[in-house]
PDB file of C-alpha atoms and ligand atoms in Angstrom:
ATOM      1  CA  UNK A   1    -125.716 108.921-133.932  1.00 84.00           C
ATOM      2  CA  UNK A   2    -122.096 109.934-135.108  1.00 85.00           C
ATOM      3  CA  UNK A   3    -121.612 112.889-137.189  1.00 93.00           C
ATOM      4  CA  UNK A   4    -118.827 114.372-138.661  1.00 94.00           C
ATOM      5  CA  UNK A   5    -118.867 118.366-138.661  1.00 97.00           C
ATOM      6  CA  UNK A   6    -116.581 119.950-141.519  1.00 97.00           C
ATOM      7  CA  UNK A   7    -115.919 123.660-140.151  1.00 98.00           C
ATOM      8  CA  UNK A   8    -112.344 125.472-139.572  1.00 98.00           C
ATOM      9  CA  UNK A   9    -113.548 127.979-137.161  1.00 97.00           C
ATOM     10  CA  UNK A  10    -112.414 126.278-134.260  1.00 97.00           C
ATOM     11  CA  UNK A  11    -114.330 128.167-131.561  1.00 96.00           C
ATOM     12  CA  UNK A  12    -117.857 127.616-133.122  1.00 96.00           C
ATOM     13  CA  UNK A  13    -116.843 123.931-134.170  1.00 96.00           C
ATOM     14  CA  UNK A  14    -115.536 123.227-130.042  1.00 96.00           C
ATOM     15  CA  UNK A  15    -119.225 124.376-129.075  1.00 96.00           C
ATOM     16  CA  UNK A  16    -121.537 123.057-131.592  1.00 97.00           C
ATOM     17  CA  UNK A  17    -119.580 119.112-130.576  1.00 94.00           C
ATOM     18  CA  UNK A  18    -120.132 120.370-126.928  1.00 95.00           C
ATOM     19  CA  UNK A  19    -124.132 121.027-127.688  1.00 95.00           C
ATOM     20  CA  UNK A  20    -124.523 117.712-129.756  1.00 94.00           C
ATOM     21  CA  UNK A  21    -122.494 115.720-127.331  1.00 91.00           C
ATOM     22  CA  UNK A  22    -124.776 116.957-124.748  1.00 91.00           C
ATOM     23  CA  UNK A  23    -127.713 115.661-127.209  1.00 89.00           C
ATOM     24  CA  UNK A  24    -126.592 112.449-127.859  1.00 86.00           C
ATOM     25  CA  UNK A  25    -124.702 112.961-131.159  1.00 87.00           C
ATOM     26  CA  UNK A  26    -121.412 111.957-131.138  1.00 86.00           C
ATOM     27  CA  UNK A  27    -119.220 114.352-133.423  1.00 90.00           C
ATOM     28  CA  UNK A  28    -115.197 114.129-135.251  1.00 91.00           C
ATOM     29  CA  UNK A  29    -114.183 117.455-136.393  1.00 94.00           C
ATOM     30  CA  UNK A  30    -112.635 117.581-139.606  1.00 95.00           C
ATOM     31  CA  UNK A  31    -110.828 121.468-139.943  1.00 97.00           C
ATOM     32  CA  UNK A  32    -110.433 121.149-144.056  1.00 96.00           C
ATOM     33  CA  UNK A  33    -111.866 119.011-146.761  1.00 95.00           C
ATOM     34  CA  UNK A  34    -108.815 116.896-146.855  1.00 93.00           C
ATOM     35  CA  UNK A  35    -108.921 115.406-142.978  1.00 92.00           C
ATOM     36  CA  UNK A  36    -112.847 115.319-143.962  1.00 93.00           C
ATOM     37  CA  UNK A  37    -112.305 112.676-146.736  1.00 89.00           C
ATOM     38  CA  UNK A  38    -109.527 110.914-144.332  1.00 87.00           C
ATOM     39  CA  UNK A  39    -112.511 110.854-141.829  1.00 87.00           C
ATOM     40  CA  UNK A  40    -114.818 109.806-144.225  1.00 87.00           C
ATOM     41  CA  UNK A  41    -112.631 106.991-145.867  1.00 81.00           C
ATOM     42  CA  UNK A  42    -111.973 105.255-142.566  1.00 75.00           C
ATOM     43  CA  UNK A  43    -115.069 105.817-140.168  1.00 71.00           C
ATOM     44  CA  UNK A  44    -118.954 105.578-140.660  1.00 76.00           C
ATOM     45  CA  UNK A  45    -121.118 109.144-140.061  1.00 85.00           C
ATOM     46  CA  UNK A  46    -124.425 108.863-139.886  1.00 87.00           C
ATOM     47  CA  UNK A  47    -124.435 112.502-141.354  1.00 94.00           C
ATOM     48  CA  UNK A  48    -122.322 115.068-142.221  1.00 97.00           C
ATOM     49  CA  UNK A  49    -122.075 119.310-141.211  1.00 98.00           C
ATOM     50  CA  UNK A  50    -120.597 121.029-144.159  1.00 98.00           C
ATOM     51  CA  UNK A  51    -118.917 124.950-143.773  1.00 98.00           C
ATOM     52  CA  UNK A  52    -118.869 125.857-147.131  1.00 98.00           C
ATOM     53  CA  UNK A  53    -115.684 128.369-147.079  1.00 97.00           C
ATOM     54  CA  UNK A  54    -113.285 126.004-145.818  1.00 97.00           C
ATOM     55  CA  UNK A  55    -109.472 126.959-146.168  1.00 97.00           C
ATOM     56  CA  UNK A  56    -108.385 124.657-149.055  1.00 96.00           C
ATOM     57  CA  UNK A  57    -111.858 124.986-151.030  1.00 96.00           C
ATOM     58  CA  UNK A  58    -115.420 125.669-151.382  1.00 97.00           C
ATOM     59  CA  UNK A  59    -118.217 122.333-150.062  1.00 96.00           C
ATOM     60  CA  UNK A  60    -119.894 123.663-152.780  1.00 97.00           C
ATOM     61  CA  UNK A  61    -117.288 122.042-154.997  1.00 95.00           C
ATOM     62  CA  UNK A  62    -117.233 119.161-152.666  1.00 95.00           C
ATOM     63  CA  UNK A  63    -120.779 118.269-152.804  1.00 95.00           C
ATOM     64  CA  UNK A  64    -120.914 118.453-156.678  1.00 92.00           C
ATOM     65  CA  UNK A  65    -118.128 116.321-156.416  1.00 89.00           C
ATOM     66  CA  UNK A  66    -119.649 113.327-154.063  1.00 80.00           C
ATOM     67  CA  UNK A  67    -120.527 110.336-154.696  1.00 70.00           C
ATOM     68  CA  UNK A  68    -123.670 107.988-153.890  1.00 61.00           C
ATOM     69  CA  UNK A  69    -122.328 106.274-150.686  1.00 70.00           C
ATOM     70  CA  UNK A  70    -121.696 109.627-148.991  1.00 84.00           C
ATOM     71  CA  UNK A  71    -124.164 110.256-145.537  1.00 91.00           C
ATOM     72  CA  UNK A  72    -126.639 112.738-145.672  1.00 94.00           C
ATOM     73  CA  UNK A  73    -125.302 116.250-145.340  1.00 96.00           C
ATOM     74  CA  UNK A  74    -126.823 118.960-143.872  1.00 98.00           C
ATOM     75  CA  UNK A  75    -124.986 122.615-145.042  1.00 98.00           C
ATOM     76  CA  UNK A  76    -124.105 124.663-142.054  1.00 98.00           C
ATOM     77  CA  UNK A  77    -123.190 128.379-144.129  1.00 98.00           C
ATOM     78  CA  UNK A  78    -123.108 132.342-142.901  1.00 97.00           C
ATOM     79  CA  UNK A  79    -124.524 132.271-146.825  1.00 97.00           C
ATOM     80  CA  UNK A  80    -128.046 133.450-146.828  1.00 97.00           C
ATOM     81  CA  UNK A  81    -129.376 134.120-150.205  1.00 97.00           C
ATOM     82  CA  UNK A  82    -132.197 132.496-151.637  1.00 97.00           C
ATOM     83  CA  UNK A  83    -129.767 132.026-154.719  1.00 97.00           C
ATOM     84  CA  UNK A  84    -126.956 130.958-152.382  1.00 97.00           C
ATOM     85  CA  UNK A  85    -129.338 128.342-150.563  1.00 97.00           C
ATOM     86  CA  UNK A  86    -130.969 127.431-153.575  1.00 96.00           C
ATOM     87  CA  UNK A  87    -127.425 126.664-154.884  1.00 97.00           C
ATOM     88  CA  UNK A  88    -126.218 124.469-151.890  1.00 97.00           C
ATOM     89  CA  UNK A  89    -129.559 122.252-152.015  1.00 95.00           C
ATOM     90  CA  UNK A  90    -128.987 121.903-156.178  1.00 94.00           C
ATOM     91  CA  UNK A  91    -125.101 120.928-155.247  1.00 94.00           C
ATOM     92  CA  UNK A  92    -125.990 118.420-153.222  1.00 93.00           C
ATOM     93  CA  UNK A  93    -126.558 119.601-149.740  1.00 96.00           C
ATOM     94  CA  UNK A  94    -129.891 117.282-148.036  1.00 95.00           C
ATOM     95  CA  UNK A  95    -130.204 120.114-145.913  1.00 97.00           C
ATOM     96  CA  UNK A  96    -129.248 124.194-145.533  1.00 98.00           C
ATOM     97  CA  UNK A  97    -129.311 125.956-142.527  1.00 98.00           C
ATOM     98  CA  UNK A  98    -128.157 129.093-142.410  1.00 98.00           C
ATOM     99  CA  UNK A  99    -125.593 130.841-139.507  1.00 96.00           C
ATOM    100  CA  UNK A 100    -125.601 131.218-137.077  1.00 94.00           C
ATOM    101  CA  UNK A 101    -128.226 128.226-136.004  1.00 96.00           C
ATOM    102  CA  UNK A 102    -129.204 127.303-132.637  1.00 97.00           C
ATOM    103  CA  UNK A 103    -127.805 123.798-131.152  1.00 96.00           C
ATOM    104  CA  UNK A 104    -131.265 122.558-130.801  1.00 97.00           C
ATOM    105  CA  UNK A 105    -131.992 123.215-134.323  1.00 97.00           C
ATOM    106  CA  UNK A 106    -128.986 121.363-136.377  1.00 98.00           C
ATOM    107  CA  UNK A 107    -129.671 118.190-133.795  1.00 96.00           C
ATOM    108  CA  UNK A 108    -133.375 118.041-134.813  1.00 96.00           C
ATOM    109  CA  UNK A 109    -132.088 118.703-138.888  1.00 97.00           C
ATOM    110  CA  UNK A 110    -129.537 115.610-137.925  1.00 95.00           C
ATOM    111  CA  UNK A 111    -132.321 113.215-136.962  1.00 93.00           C
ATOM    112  CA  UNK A 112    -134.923 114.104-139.642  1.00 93.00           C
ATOM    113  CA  UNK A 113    -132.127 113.654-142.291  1.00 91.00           C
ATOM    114  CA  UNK A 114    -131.100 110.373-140.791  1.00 87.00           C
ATOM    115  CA  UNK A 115    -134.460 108.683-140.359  1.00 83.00           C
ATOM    116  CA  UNK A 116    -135.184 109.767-143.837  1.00 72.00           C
ATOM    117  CA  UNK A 117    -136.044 106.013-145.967  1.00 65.00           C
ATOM    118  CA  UNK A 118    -132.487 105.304-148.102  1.00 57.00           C
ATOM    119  CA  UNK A 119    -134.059 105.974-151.237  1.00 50.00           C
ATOM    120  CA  UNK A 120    -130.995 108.352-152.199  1.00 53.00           C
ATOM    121  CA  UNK A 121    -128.773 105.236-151.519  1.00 56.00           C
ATOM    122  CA  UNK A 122    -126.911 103.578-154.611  1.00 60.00           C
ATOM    123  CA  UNK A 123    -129.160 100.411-155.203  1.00 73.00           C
ATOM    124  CA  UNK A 124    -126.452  98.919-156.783  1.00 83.00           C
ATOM    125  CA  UNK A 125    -123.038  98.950-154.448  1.00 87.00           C
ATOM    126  CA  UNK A 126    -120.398  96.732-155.532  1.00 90.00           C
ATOM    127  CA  UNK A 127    -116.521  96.137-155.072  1.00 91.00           C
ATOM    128  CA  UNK A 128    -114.217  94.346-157.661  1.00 90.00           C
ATOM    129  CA  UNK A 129    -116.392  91.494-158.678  1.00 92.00           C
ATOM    130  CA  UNK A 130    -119.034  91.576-155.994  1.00 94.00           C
ATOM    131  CA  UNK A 131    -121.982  93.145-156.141  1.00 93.00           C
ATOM    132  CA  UNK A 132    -124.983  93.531-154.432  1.00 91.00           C
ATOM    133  CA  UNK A 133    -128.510  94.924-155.177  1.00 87.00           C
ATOM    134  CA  UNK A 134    -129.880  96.450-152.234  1.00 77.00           C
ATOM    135  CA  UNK A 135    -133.783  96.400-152.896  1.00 73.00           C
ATOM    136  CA  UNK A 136    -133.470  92.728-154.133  1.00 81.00           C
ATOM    137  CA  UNK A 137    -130.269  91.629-152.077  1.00 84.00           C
ATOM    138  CA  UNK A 138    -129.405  89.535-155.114  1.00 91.00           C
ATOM    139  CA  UNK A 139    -125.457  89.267-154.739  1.00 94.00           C
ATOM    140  CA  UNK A 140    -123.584  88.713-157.363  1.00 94.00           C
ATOM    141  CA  UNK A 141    -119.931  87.390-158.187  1.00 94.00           C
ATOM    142  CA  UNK A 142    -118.184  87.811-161.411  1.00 91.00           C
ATOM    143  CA  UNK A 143    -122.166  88.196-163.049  1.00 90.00           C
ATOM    144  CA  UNK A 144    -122.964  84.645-161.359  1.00 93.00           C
ATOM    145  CA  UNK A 145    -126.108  84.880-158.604  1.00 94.00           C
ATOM    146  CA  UNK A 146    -124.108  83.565-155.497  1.00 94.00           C
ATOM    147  CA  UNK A 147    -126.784  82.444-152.664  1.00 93.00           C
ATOM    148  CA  UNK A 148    -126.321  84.289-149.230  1.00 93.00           C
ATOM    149  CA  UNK A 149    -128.206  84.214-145.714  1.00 89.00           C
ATOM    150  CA  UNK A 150    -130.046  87.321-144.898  1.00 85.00           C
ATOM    151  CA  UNK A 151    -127.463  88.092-141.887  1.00 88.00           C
ATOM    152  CA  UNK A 152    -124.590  87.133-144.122  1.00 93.00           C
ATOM    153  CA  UNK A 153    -125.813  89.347-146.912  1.00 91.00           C
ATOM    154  CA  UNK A 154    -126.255  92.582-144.641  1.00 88.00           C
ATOM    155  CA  UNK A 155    -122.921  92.177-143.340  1.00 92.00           C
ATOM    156  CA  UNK A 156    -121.587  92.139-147.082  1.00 94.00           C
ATOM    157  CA  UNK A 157    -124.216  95.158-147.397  1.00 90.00           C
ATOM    158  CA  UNK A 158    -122.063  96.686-144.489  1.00 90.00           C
ATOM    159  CA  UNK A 159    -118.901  96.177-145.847  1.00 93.00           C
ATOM    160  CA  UNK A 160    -119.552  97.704-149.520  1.00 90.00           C
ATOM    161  CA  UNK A 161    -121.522 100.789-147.893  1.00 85.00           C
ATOM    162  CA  UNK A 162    -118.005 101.670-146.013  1.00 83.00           C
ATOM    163  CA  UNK A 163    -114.475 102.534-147.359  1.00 79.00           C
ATOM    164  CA  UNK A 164    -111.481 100.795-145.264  1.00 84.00           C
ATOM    165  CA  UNK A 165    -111.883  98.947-142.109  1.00 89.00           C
ATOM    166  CA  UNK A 166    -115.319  98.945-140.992  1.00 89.00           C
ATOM    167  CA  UNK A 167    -115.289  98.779-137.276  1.00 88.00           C
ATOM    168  CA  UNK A 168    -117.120  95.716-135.024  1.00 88.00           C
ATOM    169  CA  UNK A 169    -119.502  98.313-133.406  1.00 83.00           C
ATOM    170  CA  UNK A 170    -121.033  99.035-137.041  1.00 83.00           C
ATOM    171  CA  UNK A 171    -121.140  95.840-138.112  1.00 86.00           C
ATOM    172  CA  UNK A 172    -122.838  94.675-135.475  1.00 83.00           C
ATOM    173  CA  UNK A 173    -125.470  97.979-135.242  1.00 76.00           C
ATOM    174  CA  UNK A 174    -126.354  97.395-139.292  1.00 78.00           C
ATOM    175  CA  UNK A 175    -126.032  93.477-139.114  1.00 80.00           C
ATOM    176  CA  UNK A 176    -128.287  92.703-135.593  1.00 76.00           C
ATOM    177  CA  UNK A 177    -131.586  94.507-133.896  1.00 65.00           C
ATOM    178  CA  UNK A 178    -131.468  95.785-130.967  1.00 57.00           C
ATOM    179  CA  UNK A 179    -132.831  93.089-128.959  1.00 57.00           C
ATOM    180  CA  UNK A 180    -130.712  90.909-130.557  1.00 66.00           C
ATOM    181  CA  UNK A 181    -127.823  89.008-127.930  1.00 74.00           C
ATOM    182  CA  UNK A 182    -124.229  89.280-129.933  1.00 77.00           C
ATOM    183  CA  UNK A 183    -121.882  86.955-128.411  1.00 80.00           C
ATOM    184  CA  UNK A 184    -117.857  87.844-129.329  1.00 70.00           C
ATOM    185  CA  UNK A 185    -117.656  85.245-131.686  1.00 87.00           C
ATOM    186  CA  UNK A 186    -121.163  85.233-133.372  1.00 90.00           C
ATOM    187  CA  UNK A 187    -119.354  87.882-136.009  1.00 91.00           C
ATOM    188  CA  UNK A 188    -116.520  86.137-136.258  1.00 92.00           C
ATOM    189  CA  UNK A 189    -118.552  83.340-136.968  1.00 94.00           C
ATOM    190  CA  UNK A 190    -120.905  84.999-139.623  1.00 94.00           C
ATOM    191  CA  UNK A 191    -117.813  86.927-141.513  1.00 95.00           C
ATOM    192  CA  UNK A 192    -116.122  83.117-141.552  1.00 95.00           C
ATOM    193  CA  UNK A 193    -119.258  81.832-143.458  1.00 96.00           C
ATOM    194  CA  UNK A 194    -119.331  84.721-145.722  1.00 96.00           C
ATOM    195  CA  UNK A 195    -115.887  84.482-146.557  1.00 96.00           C
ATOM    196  CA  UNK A 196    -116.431  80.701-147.269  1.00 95.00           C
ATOM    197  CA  UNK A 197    -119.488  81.570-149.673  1.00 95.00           C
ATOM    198  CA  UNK A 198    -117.061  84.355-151.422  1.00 95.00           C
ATOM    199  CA  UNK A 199    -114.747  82.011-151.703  1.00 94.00           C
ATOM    200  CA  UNK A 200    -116.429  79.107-153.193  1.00 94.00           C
ATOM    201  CA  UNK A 201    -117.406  82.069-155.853  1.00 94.00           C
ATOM    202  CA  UNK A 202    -113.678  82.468-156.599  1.00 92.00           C
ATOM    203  CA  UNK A 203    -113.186  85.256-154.461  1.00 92.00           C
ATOM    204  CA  UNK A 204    -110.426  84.216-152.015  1.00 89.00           C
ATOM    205  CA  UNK A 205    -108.603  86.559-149.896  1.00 88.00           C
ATOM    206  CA  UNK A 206    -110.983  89.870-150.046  1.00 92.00           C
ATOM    207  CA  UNK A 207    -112.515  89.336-146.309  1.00 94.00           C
ATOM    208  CA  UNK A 208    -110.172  90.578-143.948  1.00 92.00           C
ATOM    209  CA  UNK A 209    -109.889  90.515-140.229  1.00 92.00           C
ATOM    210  CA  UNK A 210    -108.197  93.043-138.623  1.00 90.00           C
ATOM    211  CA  UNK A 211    -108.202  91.874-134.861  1.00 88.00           C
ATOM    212  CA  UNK A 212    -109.537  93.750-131.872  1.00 86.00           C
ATOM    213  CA  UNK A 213    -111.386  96.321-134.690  1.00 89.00           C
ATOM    214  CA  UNK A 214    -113.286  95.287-137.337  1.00 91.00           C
ATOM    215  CA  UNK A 215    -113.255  94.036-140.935  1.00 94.00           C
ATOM    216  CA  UNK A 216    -112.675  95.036-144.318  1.00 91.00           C
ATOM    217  CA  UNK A 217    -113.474  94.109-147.989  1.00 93.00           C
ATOM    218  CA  UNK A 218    -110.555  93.910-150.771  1.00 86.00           C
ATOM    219  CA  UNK A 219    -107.507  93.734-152.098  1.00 67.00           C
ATOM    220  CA  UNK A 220    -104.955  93.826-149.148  1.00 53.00           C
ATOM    221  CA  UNK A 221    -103.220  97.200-150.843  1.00 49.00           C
ATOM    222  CA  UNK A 222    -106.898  98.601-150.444  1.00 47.00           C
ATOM    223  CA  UNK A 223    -106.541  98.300-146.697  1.00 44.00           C
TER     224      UNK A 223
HETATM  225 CA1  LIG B 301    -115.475 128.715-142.757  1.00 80.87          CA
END
């Protein structure tokens, strides 16, 4: 699990990473709100640790402000109140835990809010033309049904659920089980015939390779 922890106290941010690390989570630190949407535009998080008094504004804000492909995100706050908790969970917050928490704690909230079904998941994700509905997996090119494999439509499922270059390592954990063998060129292979199926919709050019990390969906500009 990767997480990304939102929290400009340095100190208690350097030893809740230590704890998780030492749990299994893997964590970024993101000081302010505006490295946090850098971090969230270019990686995948599994979840998300929100401070709410953050130096250049208030999660509270930032949660009313999110959008449906954002991860789960679990409100780490020194507010207590009912009416302050209360407020968080209404904002958008999947989860509130109050300061300060023990380690233990926040890495069990982590895994219940990540093995939660996606229910709170856009069914409907789409970029430019392209659109995919995730209960049916009925994709869709400029409103005509285009026909996809089920490995070639969760990679396109992959691609829409992240912003910027999704890396290999995602790809391959949302794209093959666990006891499946990936050779280094089976996703080459796979993004190659989905590229050739978004193509023969009319959508040239929008699957892009960037070598030695991953791949991304869109306009080259979007990169
Ligand atoms: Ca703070």
């Amino acid at each position: 699990m990767r997480i990304l922890l939102i929290e400009d106290n340095e100190r208690l941010s350097a030893l809740t990473e230590e704890g998780l690390n030492r749990r299994g989570i893997a964590v970024d630190i993101a000081p302010n709100l505006g490295i946090a949407r850098e971090f969230l535009a270019l990686g995948s998080f599994d979840a998300v640790i929100l401070d709410l008094g953050l130096p250049d504004g208030d999660g509270i804000d930032w949660l009313k402000a999110g959008t449906d492909d954002r991860p789960p995100v679990l409100v780490l706050s020194a507010r207590h109140t009912l009416g302050e908790r209360i407020l968080g969970l209404d904002s958008g917050a999947d989860d509130y835990l109050v300061k300060p928490a023990e380690v233990d704690e926040i890495a069990a909230r982590l895994r219940a809010l990540t093995r939660r079904p996606k229910s709170r998941q856009a069914k409907r994700l789409s970029r430019g033309r392209i659109e995919l509905d995730t209960d049916t997996r009925e994709v869709r090119v400029s409103d005509h049904a285009v026909f996809l494999g089920r490995k070639e439509t969760d990679l396109l499922e992959a691609l829409l659920r992240r912003k910027g270059v999704v890396s290999r390592e995602a790809i391959e954990a949302a794209v093959y089980g666990l006891s499946d063998t990936v050779t280094p060129n089976a996703l080459e292979a796979l993004a190659s015939r989905l590229r050739r199926r978004l193509a023969d919709a009319g959508e040239n050019d929008v699957l892009h390779t960037v070598r030695g990390v991953g791949y991304y969906l869109g306009g080259r500009s979007e990169a």
